[in-house]
Amino acid sequence: MALLTLFNRVYKSGQYPAAWRKGTIIPILKAGKDPAFMRSYRPIQLTSCLGKLFEKLVKVRMNYWLESEKLLNPKQARFRSLKSTEDQVTRITQIIVDGLNDNTGPQRRGKRTVMALIDFSRAFD
């Protein structure tokens, strides 16, 4: 019960404890990289477990509020429960099919369906 009291006090006051904001940075060598160069390391920050737990609880509260108030775009899938990559693949497939099938109407004449894909898979290396 003491943690709940602490977290509620922090949440209501908006005063995030300074100790929760501090962290220790540990350099982790990237696989196959030369340890003699700084760019061969990935910085990892170790922070307060209480701070992480509090942030998780705030995230849960915020997500509940955003979902219940319908403030998120229905097409947004990332970071949402019960949404997945498959939803987006289905959506993109339907857009492509619609673009291929509906090219005769006056609004579509001379228009194309275009898609740009960006791969961020190694963005943090």
Short mmCIF file of N, CA and C in Angstrom, two decimals:
data_model
loop_
_atom_site.label_atom_id
_atom_site.label_comp_id
_atom_site.label_asym_id
_atom_site.label_seq_id
_atom_site.Cartn_x
_atom_site.Cartn_y
_atom_site.Cartn_z
N MET A 1 0.82 -1.20 0.00
CA MET A 1 0.00 0.00 0.00
C MET A 1 0.86 1.26 0.00
N ALA A 2 2.08 1.17 0.52
CA ALA A 2 2.95 2.34 0.58
C ALA A 2 3.32 2.82 -0.83
N LEU A 3 3.56 1.88 -1.77
CA LEU A 3 3.90 2.27 -3.14
C LEU A 3 2.72 2.98 -3.80
N LEU A 4 1.52 2.47 -3.60
CA LEU A 4 0.34 3.10 -4.18
C LEU A 4 0.18 4.53 -3.67
N THR A 5 0.39 4.72 -2.38
CA THR A 5 0.30 6.06 -1.79
C THR A 5 1.36 6.98 -2.41
N LEU A 6 2.58 6.49 -2.51
CA LEU A 6 3.67 7.27 -3.11
C LEU A 6 3.35 7.63 -4.56
N PHE A 7 2.94 6.64 -5.34
CA PHE A 7 2.66 6.88 -6.76
C PHE A 7 1.50 7.85 -6.95
N ASN A 8 0.45 7.72 -6.13
CA ASN A 8 -0.67 8.65 -6.23
C ASN A 8 -0.25 10.07 -5.87
N ARG A 9 0.61 10.20 -4.87
CA ARG A 9 1.09 11.52 -4.48
C ARG A 9 1.91 12.16 -5.60
N VAL A 10 2.78 11.37 -6.21
CA VAL A 10 3.60 11.87 -7.32
C VAL A 10 2.70 12.24 -8.49
N TYR A 11 1.74 11.39 -8.80
CA TYR A 11 0.84 11.61 -9.93
C TYR A 11 0.02 12.89 -9.75
N LYS A 12 -0.54 13.07 -8.55
CA LYS A 12 -1.39 14.23 -8.29
C LYS A 12 -0.59 15.53 -8.21
N SER A 13 0.60 15.47 -7.65
CA SER A 13 1.41 16.68 -7.47
C SER A 13 2.18 17.06 -8.73
N GLY A 14 2.47 16.07 -9.57
CA GLY A 14 3.29 16.34 -10.75
C GLY A 14 4.76 16.50 -10.42
N GLN A 15 5.14 16.23 -9.18
CA GLN A 15 6.53 16.35 -8.74
C GLN A 15 7.21 15.00 -8.83
N TYR A 16 7.94 14.80 -9.91
CA TYR A 16 8.65 13.54 -10.16
C TYR A 16 9.96 13.57 -9.37
N PRO A 17 10.20 12.62 -8.46
CA PRO A 17 11.41 12.64 -7.63
C PRO A 17 12.70 12.69 -8.46
N ALA A 18 13.62 13.53 -8.02
CA ALA A 18 14.90 13.70 -8.73
C ALA A 18 15.66 12.39 -8.85
N ALA A 19 15.58 11.54 -7.83
CA ALA A 19 16.31 10.26 -7.87
C ALA A 19 15.79 9.36 -8.99
N TRP A 20 14.52 9.51 -9.36
CA TRP A 20 13.96 8.70 -10.44
C TRP A 20 14.42 9.18 -11.81
N ARG A 21 14.88 10.43 -11.87
CA ARG A 21 15.34 10.99 -13.15
C ARG A 21 16.80 10.71 -13.43
N LYS A 22 17.53 10.27 -12.43
CA LYS A 22 18.96 10.02 -12.60
C LYS A 22 19.18 8.62 -13.14
N GLY A 23 20.27 8.47 -13.88
CA GLY A 23 20.60 7.17 -14.44
C GLY A 23 22.10 7.02 -14.60
N THR A 24 22.51 5.79 -14.78
CA THR A 24 23.91 5.47 -15.03
C THR A 24 24.01 4.92 -16.44
N ILE A 25 24.90 5.50 -17.23
CA ILE A 25 25.08 5.05 -18.61
C ILE A 25 26.19 4.02 -18.66
N ILE A 26 25.87 2.88 -19.24
CA ILE A 26 26.81 1.77 -19.40
C ILE A 26 27.05 1.57 -20.89
N PRO A 27 28.32 1.61 -21.35
CA PRO A 27 28.58 1.35 -22.77
C PRO A 27 28.59 -0.15 -23.06
N ILE A 28 27.82 -0.56 -24.04
CA ILE A 28 27.75 -1.97 -24.44
C ILE A 28 28.36 -2.09 -25.85
N LEU A 29 29.35 -2.95 -25.98
CA LEU A 29 30.02 -3.14 -27.26
C LEU A 29 29.07 -3.80 -28.26
N LYS A 30 28.97 -3.21 -29.45
CA LYS A 30 28.14 -3.78 -30.51
C LYS A 30 28.82 -5.03 -31.05
N ALA A 31 28.02 -5.99 -31.47
CA ALA A 31 28.55 -7.26 -31.98
C ALA A 31 29.46 -7.04 -33.18
N GLY A 32 30.65 -7.64 -33.11
CA GLY A 32 31.58 -7.59 -34.23
C GLY A 32 32.28 -6.26 -34.43
N LYS A 33 32.20 -5.35 -33.47
CA LYS A 33 32.82 -4.03 -33.61
C LYS A 33 34.13 -3.97 -32.83
N ASP A 34 35.00 -3.07 -33.27
CA ASP A 34 36.31 -2.87 -32.65
C ASP A 34 36.14 -2.10 -31.35
N PRO A 35 36.55 -2.67 -30.21
CA PRO A 35 36.38 -2.00 -28.92
C PRO A 35 37.24 -0.75 -28.75
N ALA A 36 38.15 -0.48 -29.66
CA ALA A 36 39.01 0.69 -29.56
C ALA A 36 38.29 1.99 -29.95
N PHE A 37 37.13 1.89 -30.58
CA PHE A 37 36.42 3.08 -31.06
C PHE A 37 35.12 3.30 -30.29
N MET A 38 34.87 4.55 -29.92
CA MET A 38 33.65 4.89 -29.18
C MET A 38 32.38 4.55 -29.97
N ARG A 39 32.43 4.71 -31.29
CA ARG A 39 31.24 4.45 -32.10
C ARG A 39 30.87 2.95 -32.11
N SER A 40 31.75 2.12 -31.58
CA SER A 40 31.48 0.68 -31.51
C SER A 40 30.60 0.32 -30.31
N TYR A 41 30.24 1.31 -29.51
CA TYR A 41 29.47 1.05 -28.30
C TYR A 41 28.07 1.65 -28.39
N ARG A 42 27.14 0.96 -27.76
CA ARG A 42 25.76 1.43 -27.65
C ARG A 42 25.55 1.84 -26.19
N PRO A 43 25.13 3.08 -25.95
CA PRO A 43 24.91 3.50 -24.56
C PRO A 43 23.58 2.95 -24.03
N ILE A 44 23.63 2.34 -22.87
CA ILE A 44 22.44 1.83 -22.19
C ILE A 44 22.34 2.57 -20.86
N GLN A 45 21.17 3.15 -20.59
CA GLN A 45 21.00 3.90 -19.35
C GLN A 45 20.21 3.07 -18.34
N LEU A 46 20.79 2.89 -17.17
CA LEU A 46 20.12 2.20 -16.07
C LEU A 46 19.45 3.26 -15.20
N THR A 47 18.14 3.11 -15.00
CA THR A 47 17.39 4.11 -14.23
C THR A 47 16.66 3.43 -13.07
N SER A 48 16.02 4.23 -12.27
CA SER A 48 15.32 3.77 -11.07
C SER A 48 14.19 2.79 -11.40
N CYS A 49 14.14 1.68 -10.67
CA CYS A 49 13.05 0.71 -10.85
C CYS A 49 11.71 1.32 -10.45
N LEU A 50 11.70 2.14 -9.40
CA LEU A 50 10.47 2.80 -8.99
C LEU A 50 9.99 3.76 -10.07
N GLY A 51 10.93 4.48 -10.67
CA GLY A 51 10.59 5.39 -11.76
C GLY A 51 10.01 4.65 -12.95
N LYS A 52 10.60 3.52 -13.29
CA LYS A 52 10.10 2.71 -14.41
C LYS A 52 8.69 2.19 -14.13
N LEU A 53 8.48 1.71 -12.91
CA LEU A 53 7.16 1.20 -12.54
C LEU A 53 6.12 2.31 -12.59
N PHE A 54 6.47 3.48 -12.07
CA PHE A 54 5.55 4.62 -12.10
C PHE A 54 5.22 4.99 -13.54
N GLU A 55 6.24 5.05 -14.40
CA GLU A 55 6.02 5.40 -15.81
C GLU A 55 5.10 4.39 -16.49
N LYS A 56 5.25 3.11 -16.16
CA LYS A 56 4.39 2.06 -16.72
C LYS A 56 2.94 2.29 -16.29
N LEU A 57 2.73 2.63 -15.02
CA LEU A 57 1.38 2.88 -14.53
C LEU A 57 0.76 4.11 -15.20
N VAL A 58 1.56 5.15 -15.40
CA VAL A 58 1.07 6.35 -16.09
C VAL A 58 0.70 5.99 -17.53
N LYS A 59 1.52 5.18 -18.17
CA LYS A 59 1.23 4.75 -19.55
C LYS A 59 -0.10 4.00 -19.62
N VAL A 60 -0.33 3.10 -18.67
CA VAL A 60 -1.59 2.35 -18.65
C VAL A 60 -2.77 3.30 -18.48
N ARG A 61 -2.66 4.25 -17.56
CA ARG A 61 -3.73 5.22 -17.33
C ARG A 61 -3.96 6.08 -18.58
N MET A 62 -2.87 6.52 -19.19
CA MET A 62 -2.97 7.37 -20.37
C MET A 62 -3.61 6.62 -21.54
N ASN A 63 -3.18 5.38 -21.75
CA ASN A 63 -3.76 4.58 -22.84
C ASN A 63 -5.25 4.35 -22.62
N TYR A 64 -5.62 4.06 -21.38
CA TYR A 64 -7.04 3.86 -21.08
C TYR A 64 -7.84 5.12 -21.41
N TRP A 65 -7.33 6.27 -21.00
CA TRP A 65 -8.02 7.54 -21.25
C TRP A 65 -8.11 7.83 -22.74
N LEU A 66 -6.99 7.66 -23.46
CA LEU A 66 -6.99 7.92 -24.91
C LEU A 66 -7.97 7.02 -25.64
N GLU A 67 -8.00 5.74 -25.25
CA GLU A 67 -8.92 4.80 -25.90
C GLU A 67 -10.37 5.10 -25.54
N SER A 68 -10.65 5.34 -24.26
CA SER A 68 -12.04 5.56 -23.84
C SER A 68 -12.61 6.87 -24.40
N GLU A 69 -11.76 7.87 -24.60
CA GLU A 69 -12.20 9.14 -25.17
C GLU A 69 -12.12 9.16 -26.70
N LYS A 70 -11.65 8.05 -27.28
CA LYS A 70 -11.51 7.91 -28.73
C LYS A 70 -10.68 9.05 -29.34
N LEU A 71 -9.54 9.32 -28.71
CA LEU A 71 -8.67 10.41 -29.16
C LEU A 71 -7.59 9.96 -30.14
N LEU A 72 -7.47 8.65 -30.35
CA LEU A 72 -6.47 8.15 -31.29
C LEU A 72 -7.13 7.86 -32.64
N ASN A 73 -6.38 8.09 -33.69
CA ASN A 73 -6.86 7.77 -35.03
C ASN A 73 -7.13 6.27 -35.10
N PRO A 74 -8.28 5.86 -35.61
CA PRO A 74 -8.59 4.42 -35.69
C PRO A 74 -7.57 3.63 -36.51
N LYS A 75 -6.85 4.30 -37.38
CA LYS A 75 -5.85 3.62 -38.21
C LYS A 75 -4.53 3.43 -37.49
N GLN A 76 -4.35 4.09 -36.35
CA GLN A 76 -3.11 3.96 -35.58
C GLN A 76 -3.06 2.59 -34.93
N ALA A 77 -1.99 1.83 -35.19
CA ALA A 77 -1.89 0.49 -34.62
C ALA A 77 -0.70 0.35 -33.68
N ARG A 78 0.36 1.07 -33.92
CA ARG A 78 1.56 0.95 -33.11
C ARG A 78 1.29 1.37 -31.66
N PHE A 79 1.78 0.59 -30.72
CA PHE A 79 1.66 0.85 -29.28
C PHE A 79 0.22 0.77 -28.78
N ARG A 80 -0.64 0.05 -29.49
CA ARG A 80 -2.02 -0.10 -29.04
C ARG A 80 -2.33 -1.57 -28.86
N SER A 81 -3.02 -1.88 -27.77
CA SER A 81 -3.39 -3.28 -27.54
C SER A 81 -4.48 -3.69 -28.53
N LEU A 82 -4.48 -4.95 -28.85
CA LEU A 82 -5.40 -5.56 -29.79
C LEU A 82 -5.24 -5.04 -31.22
N LYS A 83 -4.12 -4.41 -31.51
CA LYS A 83 -3.79 -3.98 -32.87
C LYS A 83 -2.47 -4.63 -33.24
N SER A 84 -2.27 -4.89 -34.52
CA SER A 84 -1.04 -5.59 -34.89
C SER A 84 -0.58 -5.20 -36.29
N THR A 85 0.57 -5.72 -36.65
CA THR A 85 1.11 -5.52 -37.99
C THR A 85 0.15 -6.09 -39.03
N GLU A 86 -0.50 -7.20 -38.70
CA GLU A 86 -1.43 -7.82 -39.63
C GLU A 86 -2.57 -6.86 -39.99
N ASP A 87 -3.02 -6.07 -39.03
CA ASP A 87 -4.07 -5.08 -39.31
C ASP A 87 -3.60 -4.09 -40.38
N GLN A 88 -2.36 -3.64 -40.25
CA GLN A 88 -1.83 -2.67 -41.21
C GLN A 88 -1.60 -3.31 -42.58
N VAL A 89 -1.13 -4.56 -42.60
CA VAL A 89 -0.93 -5.26 -43.87
C VAL A 89 -2.28 -5.42 -44.58
N THR A 90 -3.31 -5.80 -43.84
CA THR A 90 -4.64 -5.93 -44.42
C THR A 90 -5.13 -4.60 -44.97
N ARG A 91 -4.92 -3.54 -44.23
CA ARG A 91 -5.33 -2.19 -44.65
C ARG A 91 -4.62 -1.78 -45.94
N ILE A 92 -3.29 -1.98 -45.98
CA ILE A 92 -2.52 -1.63 -47.18
C ILE A 92 -2.97 -2.46 -48.37
N THR A 93 -3.19 -3.75 -48.15
CA THR A 93 -3.65 -4.63 -49.23
C THR A 93 -4.99 -4.14 -49.78
N GLN A 94 -5.88 -3.74 -48.89
CA GLN A 94 -7.19 -3.25 -49.34
C GLN A 94 -7.06 -1.95 -50.13
N ILE A 95 -6.17 -1.07 -49.72
CA ILE A 95 -5.94 0.18 -50.45
C ILE A 95 -5.43 -0.12 -51.86
N ILE A 96 -4.51 -1.06 -51.96
CA ILE A 96 -3.96 -1.44 -53.27
C ILE A 96 -5.06 -2.03 -54.15
N VAL A 97 -5.84 -2.95 -53.60
CA VAL A 97 -6.93 -3.58 -54.37
C VAL A 97 -7.94 -2.52 -54.82
N ASP A 98 -8.30 -1.62 -53.91
CA ASP A 98 -9.23 -0.54 -54.27
C ASP A 98 -8.66 0.33 -55.38
N GLY A 99 -7.36 0.63 -55.30
CA GLY A 99 -6.72 1.44 -56.33
C GLY A 99 -6.70 0.76 -57.68
N LEU A 100 -6.48 -0.55 -57.69
CA LEU A 100 -6.46 -1.30 -58.95
C LEU A 100 -7.86 -1.47 -59.54
N ASN A 101 -8.84 -1.67 -58.69
CA ASN A 101 -10.21 -1.91 -59.17
C ASN A 101 -10.97 -0.66 -59.53
N ASP A 102 -10.67 0.45 -58.90
CA ASP A 102 -11.44 1.67 -59.10
C ASP A 102 -10.62 2.70 -59.87
N ASN A 103 -10.30 2.39 -61.12
CA ASN A 103 -9.52 3.34 -61.92
C ASN A 103 -10.32 3.90 -63.08
N THR A 104 -11.64 3.68 -63.08
CA THR A 104 -12.45 4.13 -64.21
C THR A 104 -13.32 5.33 -63.88
N GLY A 105 -13.57 5.57 -62.61
CA GLY A 105 -14.45 6.68 -62.23
C GLY A 105 -13.83 8.02 -62.55
N PRO A 106 -14.65 9.08 -62.65
CA PRO A 106 -14.12 10.41 -63.00
C PRO A 106 -13.12 10.95 -61.97
N GLN A 107 -13.27 10.58 -60.69
CA GLN A 107 -12.32 11.06 -59.68
C GLN A 107 -11.00 10.32 -59.76
N ARG A 108 -10.97 9.12 -60.34
CA ARG A 108 -9.75 8.31 -60.38
C ARG A 108 -9.01 8.42 -61.71
N ARG A 109 -9.63 8.95 -62.72
CA ARG A 109 -9.03 8.98 -64.04
C ARG A 109 -7.68 9.71 -63.99
N GLY A 110 -6.64 9.04 -64.44
CA GLY A 110 -5.31 9.64 -64.48
C GLY A 110 -4.58 9.61 -63.15
N LYS A 111 -5.14 8.99 -62.14
CA LYS A 111 -4.49 8.93 -60.82
C LYS A 111 -3.89 7.55 -60.60
N ARG A 112 -2.91 7.50 -59.71
CA ARG A 112 -2.23 6.24 -59.40
C ARG A 112 -2.27 6.00 -57.90
N THR A 113 -2.16 4.75 -57.55
CA THR A 113 -2.00 4.38 -56.14
C THR A 113 -0.51 4.21 -55.90
N VAL A 114 0.05 4.97 -54.96
CA VAL A 114 1.49 4.96 -54.69
C VAL A 114 1.70 4.60 -53.23
N MET A 115 2.76 3.83 -52.98
CA MET A 115 3.09 3.45 -51.61
C MET A 115 4.59 3.63 -51.40
N ALA A 116 4.96 4.22 -50.28
CA ALA A 116 6.38 4.36 -49.91
C ALA A 116 6.60 3.60 -48.61
N LEU A 117 7.61 2.75 -48.58
CA LEU A 117 7.93 1.97 -47.39
C LEU A 117 9.31 2.38 -46.88
N ILE A 118 9.42 2.57 -45.59
CA ILE A 118 10.69 2.96 -44.98
C ILE A 118 11.04 1.91 -43.93
N ASP A 119 12.25 1.40 -43.99
CA ASP A 119 12.70 0.37 -43.05
C ASP A 119 13.55 1.02 -41.97
N PHE A 120 13.04 1.05 -40.74
CA PHE A 120 13.76 1.63 -39.61
C PHE A 120 14.38 0.54 -38.74
N SER A 121 14.52 -0.66 -39.23
CA SER A 121 14.94 -1.79 -38.40
C SER A 121 16.31 -1.60 -37.77
N ARG A 122 17.21 -0.84 -38.37
CA ARG A 122 18.54 -0.64 -37.80
C ARG A 122 18.75 0.83 -37.40
N ALA A 123 17.68 1.51 -37.11
CA ALA A 123 17.73 2.95 -36.83
C ALA A 123 18.56 3.28 -35.59
N PHE A 124 18.67 2.37 -34.64
CA PHE A 124 19.36 2.68 -33.38
C PHE A 124 20.72 2.02 -33.26
N ASP A 125 21.26 1.51 -34.36
CA ASP A 125 22.59 0.89 -34.32
C ASP A 125 23.68 1.95 -34.46
#
